[in-house]
Structure formats: C-alpha cells, structure tokens
Amino acid sequence: MKSHDTNSEQCFHCGLPLPTGAYYPVSINDMRHETCCHGCQAVAQMIVDSGNEGYYHHRTEFPATATVQDPEQILRQLQLFDLPEIQRSFVKTGAGDVREAALILEGIVCAACIWLNERHVMQLPGVLAIEINYSTRRARVQWDNSQTQLSEILQAIRDMGYSAHPFDPFQQEQIFMRERALSQRRLAIAGLGMMQVMMYAIPVYVADPGSMTWDIEALMRWASLMLTLPVVFYSAWPFFRGAWRDLLRRHLGMDVPVALGIGASFIASLWATFTHAGEVYFDSVTMFVFFLLAGRYLEMSVRRKSAAAVEAMVKLIPAVATRFCDYPAQHTTEVVPVSQLAVGDVLLIKPGEVIPADGLVLTGSSEADESLLTGESIALAKVAGDHLVGGAINVSSPLQMRVEKVGADTLHAGIVRLLDRAQAEKPKIALLADRVASWFVLALLVIAAAVALTWITVDATRAFWITVSVLVVTCPCALGLATPAALTAATGRLTRLGLLITRGHALETLAKVTHVIFDKTGTLTHGRPELLETIVLGSCSMDRCRAMASALEAMSEHPIACALHDVEAPMLQVQNIIHQTGAGLEGAIEGQRLRLGSPEFVAELHGQSLPSQFALRDGQSMVALGDEQGWLCIFILGDQLRADAHQAIERLKLLGIEVSLLSGDGAPIVRHVAERLGITCFTAQLLPQGKLDRLRQLQQQGEIVAMVGDGVNDAPVLAAAQVSIAMGQGAEVAQASADMVMMTGQLVRLADAISVARQTARIIRQNLLWAVIYNLVAIPAAAFGLVTPWMAGLGMSFSSLLVVLNALRLRQVKYERVNMLSPRPLAPATLVTEGH
C-alpha cells in the first residue's frame, strides 16, 4: 500500500474523505498521516502503540470501502473501542462500572428501525438503557461494563444489518452526505426507469383492443422488463434488505409489506412476460419505487432541517486550537487537536475563532458571541478574569485564556448530553403510538390476506393488484413519526431561544400547565446586590468616590464588593488594608485614610453623624464611604428585578396561567416585589419544606404546576413539580433537578416555551389524527379496488412527508404580544407568611 502524505484527501485509517477543517494527525514510522475524526485517530494511534503498524502496510483496502470483511476481523476492530484510552473521548463513566456513550447509527430509514434496535440491544445482559433519536440518528447507550462490553453492543447492532460508531460531528456529517448521495442515485435510476417504462406502457393502454399484434406487445413487455431490472434490484434494494433483516429478527417492520408488494408485482410481471399470458405491472412497480424513494428522500431532508438547531449546537467545538508551547516563558504557539487539550493549557483565541474549551481570560479585551449556546443575541464583553465558554465565538480582539474544563466536563458537552437525553426520552403519547405501530403491520398482513381471498371469489383477475395496493397504501410510519418529528422541531426552536429541554416529558407537560410558581432571589431578581444610586456628601466627585470604593474592594469576592468594584475605574494604589468582619474595611489611598462599610463603622473614623436619614425601600442596603474629615458619599445597593420580569408575568396571565411567588425572604421584601410585578398570591418566610408543602397543596387541587427556581434550596421543589425550569446561572443541583434550563436568564422565554409546547401538542394531535384517518380511508379504498399500486405508493409517501412538514411549522411559532406601554394596575396582593 502506498504511504499517505499530509496532503491526502482521504482518511489514512478508514478511507473516507477528510472533512473541511479536520485536523487529527497520527505519526507512523516518523511520517505524519491525516485522519478524519477523533475515533479514527485514536484507533490508528492504538494500533501503532501496540506494535501492529504493519497492518497498514499489508491491508489491501480501506475499512470504509471494504465490501466483505471477515467476522473475526470485524470483531477485533470493534474490540478496540473497549480500550479505556479510546473510550476517554466519547464515554462518560458513572457510579460503579456504569458507562454511557453517544453513538451514530447508519441504516435507519423509519420509526420501526428505531424500535427494532432499541428492543434488540435491551435484550443484551448488562444494557441498562438505549434511546435513539430518529431525527439525528444519535443513540444514547448506558451499560454495566462488568457484564457487557461496548464492542458487544456494537456487534449486536451490526448483526441486525445496521452500523454504529462513536459519535463525532465530522463523521456524522460524512455519513449524512454519503447517505444522501446514495439516495439521490437510487432515486435518479428509479425516476429514469419509471419514465422509460411509461413510454412503453402508454401505447399498450391507448391502443384499441386487437389493434396491437402479440409480437409488438411482447417487445413492449421485454423492453419494460429490462428497464425495470435496475429499479428493482438497485433502487428498491433497501426495501428487500430491510424486510429480510426484519424477518430474521421475527419482527414485522414497514419494509415487509413494501417488499412483498414490489416483489410480488415484479414476479407476476416476469411470469406474464415469459408465458405471454396475464397482465404485467412494470409501470406500477417503477412508479411505486420512485414515489417511495422520493418520499423518503424529502423526509430525510426535512428531518435534517428540523434538527438543524440541535446539530448546530453539537458542531460548535472546533477540531483544533492554538496552544502556547511554554507559557509564560515563551510565546511560541502550536496548532493541536482539541482532544489533546488539558486543564491548565494556555490558548490564543484569534478574532472570529470559536473558543475550544471552558476557561478564564488571562489577557486581552474582546466580546464573546454565545448565541448558539444560550440564545443571547448580544455579544458579551470579556476582560481579564472573565469566564469563557467553549463553543462561543471571539468577536473582535485576540484573547489569551487558561483552560479550566475540557471534553465531557465542559458546559457545551453537558448541554449536548441533556439535549440527547431529552430527545431520546419518549413522552407517553409517543410510547402509545410506538405500541400501536408495532402491531400495525401484522394487522395489515391479515387484512391483505382476507382481501385477496375475497377478490379471488369475486373477480380473480383483479385480486392480485388490489392485494398489492392494500399492502402498499398503508402507512404505520406516519404513526411512528407523528411525535418524534414534532418534538425534534420544537426542541430546535426552543434551543435557539435559549431554553434547554433536558427531559422528554417536559414539552408534553408544559403544554398542560395551569399554575407557575416563581422563587424570588435569583429568579425574578438577579440574585446579587447591584449599585442603584450614589449620593455624594463631601467635596469629592462621584467618579472619584466610585474609584476609591472600587480600589478598596478590588481584592474581595464578597457580593457587595463585586457590586462596588468597577473594572473601568482608574487603578488607585491602596495601602494598609484592614478588614473588620461584619462592618467594612479600612485603607489608605494617596495618604488619605478611608473607611468603607456600615455607617456606624465609618462614623467611628470621624465622629460625625449622617446629615439626614436616607429612606431605603424594602430589600435595599446602604454602604458609606468616609475619611478622617467626614462623609464622602453613600452607596445604595439592592437586588434588582430582571428587566423582563413584569413582561413575563403579563405574558403568562394572557395565556390563562395563574402565578404565585414563594420565597424565604421577609414579608416586606416579598410584598414589594409581588406588588411591582402584579403577583396577587405570594408566600414569605418559607423554608424548603414549606415551599414543597405549598406546591403539593396546589397539586392536590388539580393544578398542573411549573416551578421556576435557581438555588440549592429550590431543588426539592423543582423535583416535585410536574415540570420544572432552572435558571442557567443557578446552582448545579437545581439544574440537575430541572426538566428545562433557561440559559439566557430571560424570563419572558418561559411564555414563549409554553406557546411552543401548546403548539407542539396541537401538531402531535393533528399528526396522529391524520395518520389514523389516512389509514381508515386508504385501506377500504384499496380493498374495494379504487386505488392502483402506483397511487398507493404515492399516498404512502405523501402521508409520511405530510407529518414531517406539519411538524416543521414549529420552527416559526408566533408568540402572543403584550403592549408594555400601558402597564396594568397593581391588583391587591394576598400575603401568607410562615415563620422559621
């Protein structure tokens, strides 16, 4: 075999084309070769490290292009995925020996394929869960490694005629491009064959009885046969292969009746051609195959478009990063694969580049576009000390960052895992549809047999093509696609809005919500003190006072210090800093002795009292700044309401949803927030158990409750609610307990989510209703001889396509609008307090 150089356009290991931007080098005998993904790179490196590099010298073809492989050789290749070194990049380890992996499946063509793979793999010992997403072809597998190995799971999938690989975004794109190209070729041959066969069929149809001699008709039949052969044995081959695979597994999938219809029609036409007796159906066969393939191809394209938002999220992380070789001793850089990054590495992020990992800005000032991760459309300013999120785009200036998290520990990896889990988990209505679809084909075969027997006694000449029409026209795929197509489109829509769905039932339940409960701190408010007002009392200017306060608090991480620290203020040198716990701090700036803290603490420095009493509203606090001569200024701090909190409450009320506020804060603060937002029912001074009790009271009254919170103490209530939403900036335990995560912190997106959820429920019902009505009408029509085989193929393809197109409408949901220029008058509030 010839050696591959670094300019090769093929992967050195598998032979697939190299994706644009892919950089996964492997060194063999001091020569660098390019591979297409993390998996190929890891496998190739493992082969070399184990001393088996001779494999590459003796092989005669690439694994990706090999047509026949020895089963033992396949098993040895799959066993490489059991090695910890290779699993590190795509397997997450849980408690004990429990492991979880993301895989890509090839060969999935309908909902029945999903059902078959899930059922077969779950029968393996040690497999705890497998959930396959129809739209993205991604599978989430969880197994006990002490009972079974990943290679056994991959082999089980291969035994059924499918193929599974460790998930890699670049490889997934290559698989899709390969499947699309193959589908286009099959469709083109079927379309060309259909048109040519019709040219020979039409003269036979329009000719007067007896006007066409038998030799001319035989010539037409033989020409049609020659043109039908590639359509049946190439274009229609996936249907026969799928049917054979289903029968071997004793499962009746949708390919079984389709293959029966095509095969029976072709064999009957072949017999009629050789014996010069009976009718031929070559035109119906070619039209049927063409319409089926056209429907599947359009469905594949639409399905990919509906999952575009989720796929864009998955592909955010770049393949390579620019790393400093020996920071800070020298500033030379090298380009390395992202898979080789480690915590502590220092990276250079150029303008326009995607941030490859989570980390901290060391030097530089720029903006980061996190819109694909959080839905936040405005680029966020980033300076030294700020956190960077992998997957965000550096907008304007170079940054140097230190890597804090890599691989599966990054925020991006966590989001992708949650998305996969949410899309794989099926709501109750989807499980019901799957159960019905699994028995549908058996019922269809029974009906087709009954129709055949009936027509044989009534009119034997019509029995064959009527039976074929019955086999073809029915469509359990529409039933199986009704729910996953809608859920995928809705998930993509909400992801673009910054709402991350982490549980499969969330959308179904959210559509039924009648009552929303909000926590206050960190949910309706930002959860941190902010500078509201600066009141100057001495001779210093406001800017000077803020600069001195910022300098005094520069080294503190206290929330009040963060509120007073201004990164844009001039840097002042502070000396002799003394911290007084619970009171404030003292220091000297340019020889001026200063105190910053409570008014009582500052007054001890100069012995003066405040000139007047300051009226503080509920929830506000006061920080004083003074020197030895007297007061300099007063800072008013408070926890601000989120800018869209009032609009969010209004939107929820317009949707007919009741709103409550539960908080552990004092009654005056909670009352003030409730009155500003127009919340008429709120409860103050609640412990976590008290919040849980209030929630259960509402549930006992028949309410479907959604809980919105962010803190550790909200976790029990979030877990108990029918559907729960955590703030993206909240505690990890709160996010782990939640069904949805609000990445942007924009509360108004909750009303958007409910609008999308309700529209999703309507579209699922429409899809299921269409699937039922279509089959109730189509089966009797075909049974009575009103539908020809080619019409049946067109109807079946149209039925599945219509379901997917209807779900695609969720990408453009119209939200209810509120006129914020005319705020509603505050309603009288009902306060309930609960003591500690």
Tab-separated table of N, CA, C and O in Angstrom, residues 213-317:
chain	number	residue	atom	x	y	z
A	213	THR	N	-50.440	-6.266	-32.339
A	213	THR	CA	-50.127	-7.685	-32.506
A	213	THR	C	-49.357	-8.184	-31.287
A	213	THR	O	-48.725	-7.420	-30.548
A	214	TRP	N	-49.379	-9.525	-31.120
A	214	TRP	CA	-48.768	-10.097	-29.924
A	214	TRP	C	-47.250	-9.893	-29.897
A	214	TRP	O	-46.657	-9.746	-28.835
A	215	ASP	N	-46.591	-9.867	-31.073
A	215	ASP	CA	-45.152	-9.688	-31.074
A	215	ASP	C	-44.757	-8.272	-30.673
A	215	ASP	O	-43.742	-8.062	-29.988
A	216	ILE	N	-45.544	-7.259	-31.071
A	216	ILE	CA	-45.268	-5.882	-30.648
A	216	ILE	C	-45.496	-5.740	-29.150
A	216	ILE	O	-44.690	-5.122	-28.432
A	217	GLU	N	-46.572	-6.345	-28.667
A	217	GLU	CA	-46.845	-6.275	-27.222
A	217	GLU	C	-45.749	-6.993	-26.439
A	217	GLU	O	-45.327	-6.535	-25.367
A	218	ALA	N	-45.267	-8.123	-26.959
A	218	ALA	CA	-44.180	-8.842	-26.291
A	218	ALA	C	-42.913	-7.997	-26.269
A	218	ALA	O	-42.166	-7.985	-25.274
A	219	LEU	N	-42.649	-7.284	-27.384
A	219	LEU	CA	-41.491	-6.403	-27.428
A	219	LEU	C	-41.601	-5.316	-26.359
A	219	LEU	O	-40.618	-5.002	-25.664
A	220	MET	N	-42.813	-4.748	-26.200
A	220	MET	CA	-43.036	-3.736	-25.170
A	220	MET	C	-42.776	-4.319	-23.773
A	220	MET	O	-42.163	-3.670	-22.916
A	221	ARG	N	-43.232	-5.552	-23.571
A	221	ARG	CA	-43.055	-6.181	-22.257
A	221	ARG	C	-41.578	-6.451	-21.964
A	221	ARG	O	-41.093	-6.195	-20.860
A	222	TRP	N	-40.845	-6.966	-22.945
A	222	TRP	CA	-39.437	-7.270	-22.714
A	222	TRP	C	-38.617	-5.987	-22.499
A	222	TRP	O	-37.708	-5.955	-21.663
A	223	ALA	N	-38.934	-4.960	-23.239
A	223	ALA	CA	-38.235	-3.681	-23.028
A	223	ALA	C	-38.522	-3.127	-21.633
A	223	ALA	O	-37.620	-2.619	-20.940
A	224	SER	N	-39.785	-3.238	-21.202
A	224	SER	CA	-40.147	-2.769	-19.856
A	224	SER	C	-39.434	-3.583	-18.792
A	224	SER	O	-38.995	-3.050	-17.763
A	225	LEU	N	-39.305	-4.915	-19.047
A	225	LEU	CA	-38.602	-5.765	-18.079
A	225	LEU	C	-37.148	-5.330	-17.935
A	225	LEU	O	-36.632	-5.214	-16.808
A	226	MET	N	-36.469	-5.093	-19.053
A	226	MET	CA	-35.069	-4.687	-18.999
A	226	MET	C	-34.889	-3.369	-18.226
A	226	MET	O	-33.927	-3.199	-17.478
A	227	LEU	N	-35.816	-2.450	-18.412
A	227	LEU	CA	-35.732	-1.156	-17.729
A	227	LEU	C	-36.130	-1.251	-16.257
A	227	LEU	O	-35.712	-0.430	-15.441
A	228	THR	N	-36.920	-2.251	-15.915
A	228	THR	CA	-37.372	-2.407	-14.518
A	228	THR	C	-36.326	-3.107	-13.660
A	228	THR	O	-36.284	-2.896	-12.433
A	229	LEU	N	-35.477	-3.919	-14.287
A	229	LEU	CA	-34.490	-4.680	-13.507
A	229	LEU	C	-33.624	-3.785	-12.605
A	229	LEU	O	-33.484	-4.073	-11.409
A	230	PRO	N	-32.974	-2.718	-13.123
A	230	PRO	CA	-32.162	-1.884	-12.212
A	230	PRO	C	-32.996	-1.174	-11.154
A	230	PRO	O	-32.495	-0.906	-10.062
A	231	VAL	N	-34.241	-0.881	-11.472
A	231	VAL	CA	-35.099	-0.226	-10.471
A	231	VAL	C	-35.364	-1.170	-9.302
A	231	VAL	O	-35.284	-0.788	-8.132
A	232	VAL	N	-35.652	-2.427	-9.611
A	232	VAL	CA	-35.989	-3.398	-8.556
A	232	VAL	C	-34.746	-3.833	-7.791
A	232	VAL	O	-34.746	-3.871	-6.555
A	233	PHE	N	-33.660	-4.148	-8.524
A	233	PHE	CA	-32.507	-4.751	-7.868
A	233	PHE	C	-31.468	-3.737	-7.380
A	233	PHE	O	-30.519	-4.116	-6.692
A	234	TYR	N	-31.633	-2.459	-7.708
A	234	TYR	CA	-30.747	-1.432	-7.167
A	234	TYR	C	-31.531	-0.393	-6.364
A	234	TYR	O	-31.315	-0.231	-5.160
A	235	SER	N	-32.459	0.284	-7.024
A	235	SER	CA	-33.200	1.351	-6.326
A	235	SER	C	-34.034	0.794	-5.176
A	235	SER	O	-34.101	1.386	-4.100
A	236	ALA	N	-34.689	-0.353	-5.401
A	236	ALA	CA	-35.579	-0.908	-4.372
A	236	ALA	C	-34.861	-1.853	-3.424
A	236	ALA	O	-35.504	-2.418	-2.528
A	237	TRP	N	-33.554	-2.005	-3.589
A	237	TRP	CA	-32.829	-2.962	-2.749
A	237	TRP	C	-32.947	-2.678	-1.260
A	237	TRP	O	-33.063	-3.621	-0.460
A	238	PRO	N	-32.940	-1.413	-0.794
A	238	PRO	CA	-33.087	-1.170	0.652
A	238	PRO	C	-34.366	-1.747	1.245
A	238	PRO	O	-34.386	-2.166	2.411
A	239	PHE	N	-35.447	-1.800	0.456
A	239	PHE	CA	-36.700	-2.361	0.969
A	239	PHE	C	-36.577	-3.864	1.176
A	239	PHE	O	-37.024	-4.408	2.195
A	240	PHE	N	-35.956	-4.563	0.225
A	240	PHE	CA	-35.777	-6.014	0.371
A	240	PHE	C	-34.805	-6.337	1.506
A	240	PHE	O	-35.045	-7.274	2.290
A	241	ARG	N	-33.724	-5.569	1.593
A	241	ARG	CA	-32.759	-5.805	2.665
A	241	ARG	C	-33.392	-5.566	4.027
A	241	ARG	O	-33.196	-6.347	4.963
A	242	GLY	N	-34.168	-4.495	4.149
A	242	GLY	CA	-34.830	-4.207	5.423
A	242	GLY	C	-35.859	-5.259	5.783
A	242	GLY	O	-35.979	-5.655	6.950
A	243	ALA	N	-36.608	-5.744	4.794
A	243	ALA	CA	-37.611	-6.778	5.063
A	243	ALA	C	-36.949	-8.077	5.518
A	243	ALA	O	-37.411	-8.727	6.467
A	244	TRP	N	-35.852	-8.477	4.845
A	244	TRP	CA	-35.142	-9.695	5.229
A	244	TRP	C	-34.571	-9.578	6.643
A	244	TRP	O	-34.648	-10.520	7.431
A	245	ARG	N	-34.037	-8.397	6.951
A	245	ARG	CA	-33.497	-8.162	8.287
A	245	ARG	C	-34.602	-8.266	9.335
A	245	ARG	O	-34.415	-8.875	10.397
A	246	ASP	N	-35.766	-7.701	9.043
A	246	ASP	CA	-36.882	-7.759	9.994
A	246	ASP	C	-37.361	-9.193	10.191
A	246	ASP	O	-37.642	-9.617	11.330
A	247	LEU	N	-37.458	-9.953	9.105
A	247	LEU	CA	-37.939	-11.328	9.221
A	247	LEU	C	-36.961	-12.198	9.995
A	247	LEU	O	-37.380	-13.091	10.756
A	248	LEU	N	-35.654	-11.965	9.805
A	248	LEU	CA	-34.674	-12.723	10.581
A	248	LEU	C	-34.828	-12.476	12.067
A	248	LEU	O	-34.564	-13.368	12.889
A	249	ARG	N	-35.242	-11.273	12.445
A	249	ARG	CA	-35.425	-10.922	13.860
A	249	ARG	C	-36.858	-11.146	14.316
A	249	ARG	O	-37.230	-10.719	15.408
A	250	ARG	N	-37.666	-11.791	13.470
A	250	ARG	CA	-39.069	-12.079	13.800
A	250	ARG	C	-39.824	-10.803	14.174
A	250	ARG	O	-40.566	-10.761	15.155
A	251	HIS	N	-39.590	-9.805	13.337
A	251	HIS	CA	-40.253	-8.511	13.549
A	251	HIS	C	-40.840	-8.057	12.226
A	251	HIS	O	-40.183	-8.127	11.185
A	252	LEU	N	-42.085	-7.595	12.246
A	252	LEU	CA	-42.752	-7.152	11.035
A	252	LEU	C	-42.659	-5.633	10.938
A	252	LEU	O	-43.462	-4.904	11.512
A	253	GLY	N	-41.625	-5.169	10.238
A	253	GLY	CA	-41.468	-3.733	10.027
A	253	GLY	C	-42.166	-3.281	8.761
A	253	GLY	O	-42.755	-4.068	8.014
A	254	MET	N	-42.089	-1.981	8.492
A	254	MET	CA	-42.790	-1.426	7.343
A	254	MET	C	-42.210	-1.909	6.030
A	254	MET	O	-42.896	-1.943	5.007
A	255	ASP	N	-40.935	-2.326	6.031
A	255	ASP	CA	-40.340	-2.805	4.786
A	255	ASP	C	-40.935	-4.138	4.340
A	255	ASP	O	-40.840	-4.484	3.148
A	256	VAL	N	-41.546	-4.894	5.248
A	256	VAL	CA	-42.087	-6.216	4.892
A	256	VAL	C	-43.231	-6.096	3.890
A	256	VAL	O	-43.180	-6.704	2.806
A	257	PRO	N	-44.308	-5.351	4.160
A	257	PRO	CA	-45.365	-5.241	3.154
A	257	PRO	C	-44.909	-4.536	1.877
A	257	PRO	O	-45.374	-4.872	0.780
A	258	VAL	N	-44.000	-3.568	1.998
A	258	VAL	CA	-43.490	-2.874	0.805
A	258	VAL	C	-42.732	-3.858	-0.083
A	258	VAL	O	-42.941	-3.913	-1.305
A	259	ALA	N	-41.839	-4.651	0.529
A	259	ALA	CA	-41.081	-5.634	-0.240
A	259	ALA	C	-41.999	-6.694	-0.845
A	259	ALA	O	-41.790	-7.137	-1.981
A	260	LEU	N	-43.021	-7.101	-0.105
A	260	LEU	CA	-43.989	-8.066	-0.636
A	260	LEU	C	-44.701	-7.499	-1.860
A	260	LEU	O	-44.879	-8.185	-2.874
A	261	GLY	N	-45.116	-6.232	-1.767
A	261	GLY	CA	-45.816	-5.611	-2.889
A	261	GLY	C	-44.938	-5.493	-4.115
A	261	GLY	O	-45.350	-5.844	-5.243
A	262	ILE	N	-43.693	-5.006	-3.936
A	262	ILE	CA	-42.779	-4.853	-5.070
A	262	ILE	C	-42.419	-6.226	-5.646
A	262	ILE	O	-42.467	-6.448	-6.868
A	263	GLY	N	-42.016	-7.145	-4.748
A	263	GLY	CA	-41.573	-8.462	-5.204
A	263	GLY	C	-42.668	-9.232	-5.905
A	263	GLY	O	-42.448	-9.823	-6.978
A	264	ALA	N	-43.875	-9.227	-5.338
A	264	ALA	CA	-44.978	-9.975	-5.951
A	264	ALA	C	-45.346	-9.392	-7.313
A	264	ALA	O	-45.585	-10.138	-8.284
A	265	SER	N	-45.385	-8.064	-7.400
A	265	SER	CA	-45.732	-7.428	-8.681
A	265	SER	C	-44.686	-7.733	-9.744
A	265	SER	O	-45.018	-8.008	-10.902
A	266	PHE	N	-43.428	-7.688	-9.343
A	266	PHE	CA	-42.359	-7.954	-10.314
A	266	PHE	C	-42.371	-9.407	-10.761
A	266	PHE	O	-42.239	-9.702	-11.958
A	267	ILE	N	-42.522	-10.342	-9.815
A	267	ILE	CA	-42.521	-11.774	-10.175
A	267	ILE	C	-43.710	-12.102	-11.074
A	267	ILE	O	-43.582	-12.841	-12.063
A	268	ALA	N	-44.884	-11.542	-10.741
A	268	ALA	CA	-46.068	-11.791	-11.574
A	268	ALA	C	-45.867	-11.237	-12.982
A	268	ALA	O	-46.239	-11.884	-13.985
A	269	SER	N	-45.251	-10.043	-13.077
A	269	SER	CA	-44.995	-9.455	-14.397
A	269	SER	C	-43.959	-10.256	-15.155
A	269	SER	O	-44.045	-10.428	-16.388
A	270	LEU	N	-42.943	-10.778	-14.445
A	270	LEU	CA	-41.917	-11.606	-15.076
A	270	LEU	C	-42.533	-12.883	-15.646
A	270	LEU	O	-42.226	-13.297	-16.778
A	271	TRP	N	-43.425	-13.499	-14.873
A	271	TRP	CA	-44.095	-14.718	-15.322
A	271	TRP	C	-44.958	-14.436	-16.557
A	271	TRP	O	-44.947	-15.205	-17.528
A	272	ALA	N	-45.676	-13.314	-16.513
A	272	ALA	CA	-46.540	-12.974	-17.653
A	272	ALA	C	-45.715	-12.691	-18.899
A	272	ALA	O	-46.137	-12.999	-20.026
A	273	THR	N	-44.520	-12.127	-18.727
A	273	THR	CA	-43.663	-11.827	-19.880
A	273	THR	C	-43.136	-13.101	-20.523
A	273	THR	O	-43.089	-13.230	-21.761
A	274	PHE	N	-42.751	-14.081	-19.695
A	274	PHE	CA	-42.191	-15.318	-20.235
A	274	PHE	C	-43.282	-16.213	-20.838
A	274	PHE	O	-43.033	-16.930	-21.809
A	275	THR	N	-44.477	-16.202	-20.233
A	275	THR	CA	-45.545	-17.123	-20.679
A	275	THR	C	-46.493	-16.483	-21.682
A	275	THR	O	-47.375	-17.157	-22.205
A	276	HIS	N	-46.351	-15.140	-21.900
A	276	HIS	CA	-47.237	-14.410	-22.814
A	276	HIS	C	-48.690	-14.494	-22.366
A	276	HIS	O	-49.611	-14.527	-23.203
A	277	ALA	N	-48.911	-14.575	-21.049
A	277	ALA	CA	-50.275	-14.655	-20.512
A	277	ALA	C	-50.366	-13.785	-19.267
A	277	ALA	O	-49.401	-13.674	-18.509
A	278	GLY	N	-51.541	-13.182	-19.059
A	278	GLY	CA	-51.747	-12.351	-17.878
A	278	GLY	C	-51.263	-10.926	-18.081
A	278	GLY	O	-50.765	-10.547	-19.157
A	279	GLU	N	-51.410	-10.137	-17.042
A	279	GLU	CA	-51.059	-8.727	-17.092
A	279	GLU	C	-49.649	-8.500	-16.528
A	279	GLU	O	-49.166	-9.261	-15.682
A	280	VAL	N	-49.018	-7.412	-16.990
A	280	VAL	CA	-47.742	-7.003	-16.427
A	280	VAL	C	-47.928	-5.691	-15.655
A	280	VAL	O	-48.794	-4.878	-15.999
A	281	TYR	N	-47.094	-5.497	-14.618
A	281	TYR	CA	-47.225	-4.325	-13.744
A	281	TYR	C	-45.901	-3.571	-13.632
A	281	TYR	O	-45.602	-2.960	-12.620
A	282	PHE	N	-45.085	-3.624	-14.690
A	282	PHE	CA	-43.776	-2.964	-14.625
A	282	PHE	C	-43.922	-1.456	-14.376
A	282	PHE	O	-43.121	-0.858	-13.658
A	283	ASP	N	-44.927	-0.846	-15.017
A	283	ASP	CA	-45.121	0.590	-14.811
A	283	ASP	C	-45.489	0.903	-13.370
A	283	ASP	O	-44.997	1.859	-12.766
A	284	SER	N	-46.356	0.068	-12.779
A	284	SER	CA	-46.739	0.281	-11.379
A	284	SER	C	-45.558	0.059	-10.444
A	284	SER	O	-45.370	0.789	-9.471
A	285	VAL	N	-44.735	-0.965	-10.740
A	285	VAL	CA	-43.580	-1.248	-9.889
A	285	VAL	C	-42.616	-0.068	-9.878
A	285	VAL	O	-42.163	0.393	-8.826
A	286	THR	N	-42.271	0.439	-11.068
A	286	THR	CA	-41.296	1.536	-11.134
A	286	THR	C	-41.842	2.819	-10.514
A	286	THR	O	-41.118	3.542	-9.822
A	287	MET	N	-43.121	3.115	-10.759
A	287	MET	CA	-43.726	4.305	-10.157
A	287	MET	C	-43.780	4.178	-8.643
A	287	MET	O	-43.521	5.135	-7.898
A	288	PHE	N	-44.147	2.988	-8.180
A	288	PHE	CA	-44.236	2.736	-6.749
A	288	PHE	C	-42.880	2.954	-6.080
A	288	PHE	O	-42.763	3.665	-5.073
A	289	VAL	N	-41.820	2.371	-6.648
A	289	VAL	CA	-40.480	2.528	-6.075
A	289	VAL	C	-40.053	3.994	-6.104
A	289	VAL	O	-39.498	4.518	-5.128
A	290	PHE	N	-40.309	4.664	-7.237
A	290	PHE	CA	-39.905	6.070	-7.352
A	290	PHE	C	-40.596	6.933	-6.303
A	290	PHE	O	-39.946	7.746	-5.631
A	291	PHE	N	-41.895	6.786	-6.133
A	291	PHE	CA	-42.608	7.619	-5.166
A	291	PHE	C	-42.185	7.330	-3.729
A	291	PHE	O	-42.077	8.235	-2.899
A	292	LEU	N	-41.923	6.057	-3.428
A	292	LEU	CA	-41.452	5.715	-2.082
A	292	LEU	C	-40.090	6.338	-1.801
A	292	LEU	O	-39.863	6.928	-0.739
A	293	LEU	N	-39.170	6.199	-2.762
A	293	LEU	CA	-37.835	6.761	-2.571
A	293	LEU	C	-37.887	8.287	-2.521
A	293	LEU	O	-37.162	8.912	-1.732
A	294	ALA	N	-38.736	8.914	-3.350
A	294	ALA	CA	-38.873	10.371	-3.315
A	294	ALA	C	-39.394	10.824	-1.969
A	294	ALA	O	-38.913	11.817	-1.400
A	295	GLY	N	-40.370	10.084	-1.426
A	295	GLY	CA	-40.900	10.443	-0.111
A	295	GLY	C	-39.854	10.335	0.976
A	295	GLY	O	-39.736	11.222	1.827
A	296	ARG	N	-39.068	9.254	0.935
A	296	ARG	CA	-38.026	9.079	1.958
A	296	ARG	C	-36.928	10.129	1.824
A	296	ARG	O	-36.401	10.623	2.825
A	297	TYR	N	-36.588	10.474	0.583
A	297	TYR	CA	-35.537	11.472	0.395
A	297	TYR	C	-35.996	12.846	0.899
A	297	TYR	O	-35.248	13.540	1.595
A	298	LEU	N	-37.214	13.241	0.558
A	298	LEU	CA	-37.732	14.527	1.029
A	298	LEU	C	-37.867	14.525	2.553
A	298	LEU	O	-37.570	15.512	3.223
A	299	GLU	N	-38.311	13.398	3.079
A	299	GLU	CA	-38.451	13.286	4.533
A	299	GLU	C	-37.096	13.427	5.219
A	299	GLU	O	-36.965	14.095	6.256
A	300	MET	N	-36.048	12.814	4.639
A	300	MET	CA	-34.709	12.920	5.204
A	300	MET	C	-34.236	14.369	5.201
A	300	MET	O	-33.664	14.854	6.184
A	301	SER	N	-34.496	15.094	4.119
A	301	SER	CA	-34.072	16.490	4.024
A	301	SER	C	-34.819	17.363	5.022
A	301	SER	O	-34.225	18.210	5.709
A	302	VAL	N	-36.132	17.155	5.121
A	302	VAL	CA	-36.933	17.958	6.046
A	302	VAL	C	-36.570	17.642	7.490
A	302	VAL	O	-36.486	18.526	8.343
A	303	ARG	N	-36.333	16.343	7.760
A	303	ARG	CA	-35.971	15.946	9.117
A	303	ARG	C	-34.660	16.588	9.531
A	303	ARG	O	-34.512	17.063	10.659
A	304	ARG	N	-33.711	16.652	8.619
A	304	ARG	CA	-32.427	17.277	8.938
A	304	ARG	C	-32.598	18.766	9.183
A	304	ARG	O	-31.945	19.347	10.044
A	305	LYS	N	-33.472	19.392	8.418
A	305	LYS	CA	-33.720	20.818	8.615
A	305	LYS	C	-34.374	21.065	9.968
A	305	LYS	O	-34.049	22.033	10.665
A	306	SER	N	-35.281	20.184	10.391
A	306	SER	CA	-35.952	20.377	11.673
A	306	SER	C	-34.992	20.217	12.849
A	306	SER	O	-35.199	20.804	13.913
A	307	ALA	N	-33.936	19.432	12.660
A	307	ALA	CA	-32.965	19.217	13.733
A	307	ALA	C	-31.739	20.114	13.588
A	307	ALA	O	-30.740	19.912	14.270
A	308	ALA	N	-31.829	21.133	12.716
A	308	ALA	CA	-30.662	21.951	12.403
A	308	ALA	C	-30.129	22.674	13.628
A	308	ALA	O	-28.921	22.798	13.822
A	309	ALA	N	-31.028	23.206	14.479
A	309	ALA	CA	-30.581	23.967	15.655
A	309	ALA	C	-29.800	23.081	16.618
A	309	ALA	O	-28.762	23.483	17.153
A	310	VAL	N	-30.305	21.859	16.839
A	310	VAL	CA	-29.618	20.937	17.741
A	310	VAL	C	-28.279	20.518	17.153
A	310	VAL	O	-27.263	20.449	17.852
A	311	GLU	N	-28.242	20.242	15.841
A	311	GLU	CA	-26.999	19.840	15.202
A	311	GLU	C	-25.975	20.973	15.219
A	311	GLU	O	-24.777	20.740	15.361
A	312	ALA	N	-26.446	22.217	15.051
A	312	ALA	CA	-25.524	23.354	15.126
A	312	ALA	C	-24.885	23.437	16.498
A	312	ALA	O	-23.701	23.764	16.638
A	313	MET	N	-25.648	23.131	17.548
A	313	MET	CA	-25.115	23.119	18.904
A	313	MET	C	-24.019	22.060	19.041
A	313	MET	O	-22.955	22.304	19.624
A	314	VAL	N	-24.262	20.879	18.479
A	314	VAL	CA	-23.320	19.767	18.615
A	314	VAL	C	-21.984	20.087	17.941
A	314	VAL	O	-20.922	19.719	18.418
A	315	LYS	N	-22.032	20.827	16.801
A	315	LYS	CA	-20.834	21.062	15.995
A	315	LYS	C	-20.079	22.324	16.377
A	315	LYS	O	-19.195	22.757	15.656
A	316	LEU	N	-20.415	22.927	17.518
A	316	LEU	CA	-19.799	24.201	17.874
A	316	LEU	C	-18.289	24.092	18.133
A	316	LEU	O	-17.519	24.953	17.739
A	317	ILE	N	-17.864	23.044	18.823
A	317	ILE	CA	-16.460	22.944	19.219
A	317	ILE	C	-15.595	22.699	17.984
A	317	ILE	O	-15.861	21.792	17.196
